[in-house]
Tab-separated table of C-alpha atoms in Angstrom:
chain	number	residue	atom	x	y	z
A	1	UNK	CA	0.570	-1.666	-24.607
A	2	UNK	CA	3.857	-2.257	-26.395
A	3	UNK	CA	4.742	-5.479	-28.108
A	4	UNK	CA	7.793	-7.110	-26.566
A	5	UNK	CA	9.526	-6.289	-29.864
A	6	UNK	CA	9.144	-2.545	-29.186
A	7	UNK	CA	9.786	-2.794	-25.451
A	8	UNK	CA	12.776	-1.350	-23.658
A	9	UNK	CA	13.673	-3.170	-20.461
A	10	UNK	CA	16.204	-2.338	-17.739
A	11	UNK	CA	17.981	-4.989	-15.659
A	12	UNK	CA	19.374	-3.314	-12.537
A	13	UNK	CA	22.298	-5.140	-10.926
A	14	UNK	CA	25.760	-4.808	-9.453
A	15	UNK	CA	28.610	-7.190	-8.577
A	16	UNK	CA	27.421	-10.446	-7.052
A	17	UNK	CA	24.240	-10.931	-9.088
A	18	UNK	CA	23.203	-14.578	-9.483
A	19	UNK	CA	24.648	-15.441	-12.906
A	20	UNK	CA	21.615	-17.175	-14.396
A	21	UNK	CA	19.149	-14.653	-12.976
A	22	UNK	CA	20.696	-11.877	-15.049
A	23	UNK	CA	21.914	-13.812	-18.095
A	24	UNK	CA	18.745	-15.856	-18.758
A	25	UNK	CA	16.300	-12.899	-18.717
A	26	UNK	CA	18.799	-10.794	-20.697
A	27	UNK	CA	19.061	-13.437	-23.440
A	28	UNK	CA	15.393	-14.464	-23.503
A	29	UNK	CA	14.078	-10.895	-23.519
A	30	UNK	CA	16.526	-9.899	-26.274
A	31	UNK	CA	15.652	-13.054	-28.229
A	32	UNK	CA	11.970	-12.051	-27.951
A	33	UNK	CA	12.884	-8.723	-29.579
A	34	UNK	CA	13.121	-6.358	-26.596
A	35	UNK	CA	15.890	-3.811	-26.202
A	36	UNK	CA	17.471	-4.634	-22.850
A	37	UNK	CA	19.920	-2.433	-20.963
A	38	UNK	CA	22.040	-3.731	-18.106
A	39	UNK	CA	22.026	-0.857	-15.616
A	40	UNK	CA	24.413	-0.505	-12.684
A	41	UNK	CA	25.859	2.077	-10.331
A	42	UNK	CA	29.025	2.599	-12.370
A	43	UNK	CA	30.217	2.171	-15.964
A	44	UNK	CA	32.253	-0.827	-17.060
A	45	UNK	CA	31.457	-4.395	-16.104
A	46	UNK	CA	29.789	-6.178	-13.228
A	47	UNK	CA	30.735	-9.655	-12.064
A	48	UNK	CA	28.231	-12.426	-11.448
A	49	UNK	CA	28.107	-15.099	-8.777
A	50	UNK	CA	27.745	-18.593	-10.205
A	51	UNK	CA	26.530	-20.965	-7.473
A	52	UNK	CA	29.685	-21.204	-5.317
A	53	UNK	CA	32.183	-18.806	-6.897
A	54	UNK	CA	32.533	-15.662	-8.987
A	55	UNK	CA	31.142	-16.066	-12.483
A	56	UNK	CA	31.112	-14.144	-15.753
A	57	UNK	CA	31.401	-10.423	-16.227
A	58	UNK	CA	28.600	-8.545	-17.958
A	59	UNK	CA	28.964	-5.155	-19.640
A	60	UNK	CA	27.016	-2.262	-18.173
A	61	UNK	CA	24.984	-0.423	-20.829
A	62	UNK	CA	23.838	2.509	-18.677
A	63	UNK	CA	24.493	3.830	-15.205
A	64	UNK	CA	21.590	4.443	-12.865
A	65	UNK	CA	22.314	8.183	-12.952
A	66	UNK	CA	21.844	8.194	-16.764
A	67	UNK	CA	18.301	6.803	-16.831
A	68	UNK	CA	14.759	7.579	-15.726
A	69	UNK	CA	11.804	5.217	-15.198
A	70	UNK	CA	9.866	6.666	-18.135
A	71	UNK	CA	12.537	5.355	-20.563
A	72	UNK	CA	11.634	1.714	-19.834
A	73	UNK	CA	8.634	-0.591	-20.173
A	74	UNK	CA	9.800	-2.999	-17.436
A	75	UNK	CA	12.435	-3.289	-14.708
A	76	UNK	CA	14.050	-6.622	-13.812
A	77	UNK	CA	15.944	-7.195	-10.549
A	78	UNK	CA	18.128	-10.324	-10.496
A	79	UNK	CA	18.975	-11.889	-7.159
A	80	UNK	CA	21.999	-13.486	-5.628
A	81	UNK	CA	22.820	-12.550	-2.054
A	82	UNK	CA	25.503	-9.910	-2.662
A	83	UNK	CA	23.838	-7.900	-5.442
A	84	UNK	CA	20.519	-6.943	-3.782
A	85	UNK	CA	22.185	-6.503	-0.398
A	86	UNK	CA	24.563	-3.954	-1.940
A	87	UNK	CA	21.831	-2.194	-3.932
A	88	UNK	CA	19.413	-1.877	-1.010
A	89	UNK	CA	22.022	0.232	0.781
A	90	UNK	CA	22.170	2.619	-2.214
A	91	UNK	CA	19.528	5.329	-1.864
A	92	UNK	CA	19.574	6.069	-5.610
A	93	UNK	CA	18.762	2.429	-6.438
A	94	UNK	CA	15.944	2.207	-3.883
A	95	UNK	CA	14.510	5.558	-5.035
A	96	UNK	CA	14.642	4.424	-8.682
A	97	UNK	CA	12.828	1.167	-7.867
A	98	UNK	CA	10.162	3.019	-5.874
A	99	UNK	CA	9.718	5.552	-8.672
A	100	UNK	CA	9.573	2.814	-11.320
A	101	UNK	CA	6.902	0.945	-9.351
A	102	UNK	CA	4.833	4.127	-9.322
A	103	UNK	CA	4.638	4.101	-13.131
A	104	UNK	CA	2.487	0.958	-13.040
A	105	UNK	CA	4.825	-0.811	-15.461
A	106	UNK	CA	6.082	-4.355	-14.712
A	107	UNK	CA	8.632	-4.565	-11.892
A	108	UNK	CA	10.096	-8.071	-11.610
A	109	UNK	CA	12.338	-9.423	-8.820
A	110	UNK	CA	13.710	-12.939	-8.351
A	111	UNK	CA	15.392	-14.846	-5.515
A	112	UNK	CA	16.933	-12.388	-2.996
A	113	UNK	CA	16.026	-9.314	-5.106
A	114	UNK	CA	12.728	-8.867	-3.203
A	115	UNK	CA	14.971	-7.429	-0.461
A	116	UNK	CA	15.012	-4.367	-2.728
A	117	UNK	CA	11.211	-4.347	-2.837
A	118	UNK	CA	11.154	-4.519	0.973
A	119	UNK	CA	13.621	-1.625	1.224
A	120	UNK	CA	11.475	0.417	-1.188
A	121	UNK	CA	8.367	-0.313	0.914
A	122	UNK	CA	6.561	-2.092	-1.928
A	123	UNK	CA	5.529	-5.505	-0.564
A	124	UNK	CA	3.082	-4.624	2.219
A	125	UNK	CA	-0.265	-6.228	1.419
A	126	UNK	CA	1.050	-7.692	-1.846
A	127	UNK	CA	1.056	-11.329	-2.919
A	128	UNK	CA	4.704	-12.205	-3.564
A	129	UNK	CA	7.358	-14.886	-3.385
A	130	UNK	CA	11.123	-14.987	-2.931
A	131	UNK	CA	13.987	-17.316	-2.153
A	132	UNK	CA	12.971	-19.386	0.882
A	133	UNK	CA	15.690	-17.928	3.132
A	134	UNK	CA	14.110	-14.447	2.965
A	135	UNK	CA	10.510	-15.660	3.408
A	136	UNK	CA	10.460	-14.306	6.987
A	137	UNK	CA	11.829	-10.934	5.798
A	138	UNK	CA	9.013	-10.764	3.235
A	139	UNK	CA	6.322	-11.693	5.768
A	140	UNK	CA	7.713	-9.232	8.327
A	141	UNK	CA	7.537	-6.512	5.655
A	142	UNK	CA	3.839	-7.302	5.165
A	143	UNK	CA	3.904	-9.481	2.031
A	144	UNK	CA	1.403	-12.286	1.581
A	145	UNK	CA	4.177	-14.789	0.785
A	146	UNK	CA	3.363	-17.715	-1.516
A	147	UNK	CA	5.533	-20.728	-2.338
A	148	UNK	CA	4.979	-20.575	-6.116
A	149	UNK	CA	7.358	-20.351	-9.073
A	150	UNK	CA	6.147	-16.889	-10.039
A	151	UNK	CA	3.627	-14.609	-8.358
A	152	UNK	CA	2.135	-11.522	-9.991
A	153	UNK	CA	0.187	-8.937	-8.025
A	154	UNK	CA	-0.629	-5.937	-10.205
A	155	UNK	CA	2.604	-4.740	-11.780
A	156	UNK	CA	4.768	-6.586	-9.212
A	157	UNK	CA	6.234	-9.912	-10.403
A	158	UNK	CA	8.311	-12.119	-8.088
A	159	UNK	CA	9.947	-15.529	-8.445
A	160	UNK	CA	11.800	-17.865	-6.066
A	161	UNK	CA	15.005	-19.140	-7.683
A	162	UNK	CA	16.880	-19.972	-10.910
A	163	UNK	CA	14.690	-23.053	-11.502
A	164	UNK	CA	11.767	-20.639	-11.945
A	165	UNK	CA	13.373	-18.512	-14.687
A	166	UNK	CA	11.211	-19.847	-17.551
A	167	UNK	CA	8.008	-18.890	-15.721
A	168	UNK	CA	9.535	-15.586	-14.525
A	169	UNK	CA	10.564	-14.431	-18.019
A	170	UNK	CA	7.256	-15.572	-19.593
A	171	UNK	CA	5.341	-13.573	-16.982
A	172	UNK	CA	7.478	-10.473	-17.675
A	173	UNK	CA	6.806	-10.737	-21.429
A	174	UNK	CA	3.071	-11.232	-20.846
A	175	UNK	CA	2.960	-8.258	-18.459
A	176	UNK	CA	4.828	-5.988	-20.897
A	177	UNK	CA	2.398	-6.933	-23.644
A	178	UNK	CA	-0.621	-5.986	-21.562
A	179	UNK	CA	-0.922	-8.696	-18.959
A	180	UNK	CA	-0.637	-6.252	-16.052
A	181	UNK	CA	-3.749	-4.340	-17.085
A	182	UNK	CA	-5.661	-7.513	-17.969
A	183	UNK	CA	-4.784	-9.301	-14.731
A	184	UNK	CA	-5.463	-6.261	-12.561
A	185	UNK	CA	-8.905	-5.881	-14.134
A	186	UNK	CA	-9.632	-9.564	-13.553
A	187	UNK	CA	-8.630	-9.504	-9.862
């Protein structure tokens, strides 16, 4: 298992991502020593959503067409309403998420980003959480929904909202450093 200092992590997002749900993991994972790429559908910049209005722009490091799941040790999906709704309509994004999940490496989604997990068919029978407004979507897709800050089931990590970012990022780091294998063995 890689140390977080050797890890390479992708954050997949597009315009309308929840500002803190991209920026906090990006900063904390980089501060921990990971190489983190912001991945999107096109080159350039993507614009965040900050509570009630458009927020900051973030530079895109790689486009989805330039990467493969085997290049990364973890995949992070920030929420917001616009971002995951746009991405779940993009076959290439859904296929990438499904393929990444198949590697067994940590796949982390927060807030509304579990919509992408639903679209990829990954939540059925899994313990998971999400923003409260998509709880019914999660349950209808077969998830065992829990109202907890962060829920990990195998390599799938989910969190509810920006208030849960500390727990979310800590769980990602732990999973990258071997927590997925340890927790799966213990379950």
